[in-house]
Amino acid sequence: MVSVTDNNTPVLLLRGLTREQRHWGRFSSMLADKLANPVLGFDFAGSGELYQQRSPADISALRQSVRSQLQNHSAFTGKVHLVALSLGGMLAADWALAFPAEVASITLINSSARPLAPFYQRLRWQNYPALAGLFLLSASKREQRILELTTARAYQDLQIVSQWQTWQQQRPVSAGNALRQLLAASRFSLKAKPACPALIISSQADKLVNPQCSVALADYLQAIHQQHSWAGHDIALDDPLWLAGQIAQFIRQLC
C-alpha cells in the first residue's frame, strides 16, 4: 500500500453531543499504547474545557473550534487522523471535505448523516421521550440516564457513573449549548465523498442510533465497516480494548 502518512501524524479524538475528552475513558490511553502516533484530544465550543463558550448551531463552526486548537499544537505536522464518535463523526467528515489536504484518514464510530439515513434512524424515535426528559432531571441523574442510553454494560460501573457526575459539576454543559449542538447535528448533510481512507465502526446493540446509519455510510464511502456484536452507542466505554485494536490496525496499515 502506498504510504499516505507516517508515525508522526497525530491522531485526534472527537467526542459526541455534549461530551468532552475525559468521556473517552480508558480508550485514549489504550489507543496510544497501540500506536507510535501522538494521540490528541480537544473539546469543541460549548463542551469540556470550552463549556463556557457558546456552541455554534453549525457543524462547520464546531469543527473550526477544534481545528484552530490543532493548528496551534506542536504535534501537528500538516496532516491528522480523525477518530470520531457520533456527532464528532460529522465534524470529521466536514473537516475532510473542507480541508482534504489536512486529513490523513477518518474513523467514524456510530455516526450518521443526511441524506444517507432518515431522521428516525439517525436518532431512534423510541428515545425521543427519554431525551426530552433529560432536561427535567437533576445533573447527577441526567448523567446516569445518558450512560443507560448510550452503553450496554458501562452504565453499571459505579466508578464511571461517579466520574461522569463529577465532570458534569466541574464543566456543566448548558441546556442552550446542548440544544444548539443537537440542532447542528440535525442539519448536517454529507454532500460529497471525502477523498481520504475511511473506517466505519458501529454497534449492533446501539440503542441511540440505528446501526443501519453506519451501513449506509460505509456503502457511500466504500469504506471498511467493522461492527461490534454487543456494545452500545459508546463503544469506547463498553469495549475500549476492542475499539482501540480496530482503529490501530487501520491506521498502521496506512503508514
mmCIF file of C-alpha atoms in Angstrom, residues 110 150-153 202-207 228-239 242:
data_model
loop_
_atom_site.group_PDB
_atom_site.id
_atom_site.type_symbol
_atom_site.label_atom_id
_atom_site.label_comp_id
_atom_site.label_asym_id
_atom_site.label_seq_id
_atom_site.Cartn_x
_atom_site.Cartn_y
_atom_site.Cartn_z
ATOM 1 C CA ASN A 110 -21.752 5.109 15.345
ATOM 2 C CA THR A 150 -25.520 5.003 25.403
ATOM 3 C CA THR A 151 -23.884 1.903 26.912
ATOM 4 C CA ALA A 152 -24.719 -1.774 27.234
ATOM 5 C CA ARG A 153 -22.637 -2.507 30.327
ATOM 6 C CA SER A 202 -20.824 0.505 14.569
ATOM 7 C CA SER A 203 -22.582 -1.409 17.337
ATOM 8 C CA GLN A 204 -25.331 -3.920 16.679
ATOM 9 C CA ALA A 205 -26.821 -3.106 20.096
ATOM 10 C CA ASP A 206 -26.756 0.675 19.690
ATOM 11 C CA LYS A 207 -29.970 1.924 21.354
ATOM 12 C CA HIS A 228 -19.361 -4.820 17.401
ATOM 13 C CA SER A 229 -21.814 -7.502 18.474
ATOM 14 C CA TRP A 230 -22.987 -6.314 21.896
ATOM 15 C CA ALA A 231 -21.670 -2.818 22.750
ATOM 16 C CA GLY A 232 -23.918 0.204 22.982
ATOM 17 C CA HIS A 233 -23.571 3.546 21.238
ATOM 18 C CA ASP A 234 -20.481 4.393 23.280
ATOM 19 C CA ILE A 235 -18.173 1.511 22.318
ATOM 20 C CA ALA A 236 -15.256 3.413 23.852
ATOM 21 C CA LEU A 237 -16.757 2.769 27.280
ATOM 22 C CA ASP A 238 -18.238 -0.685 26.723
ATOM 23 C CA ASP A 239 -15.256 -2.296 24.977
ATOM 24 C CA TRP A 242 -11.609 -3.904 21.004
#
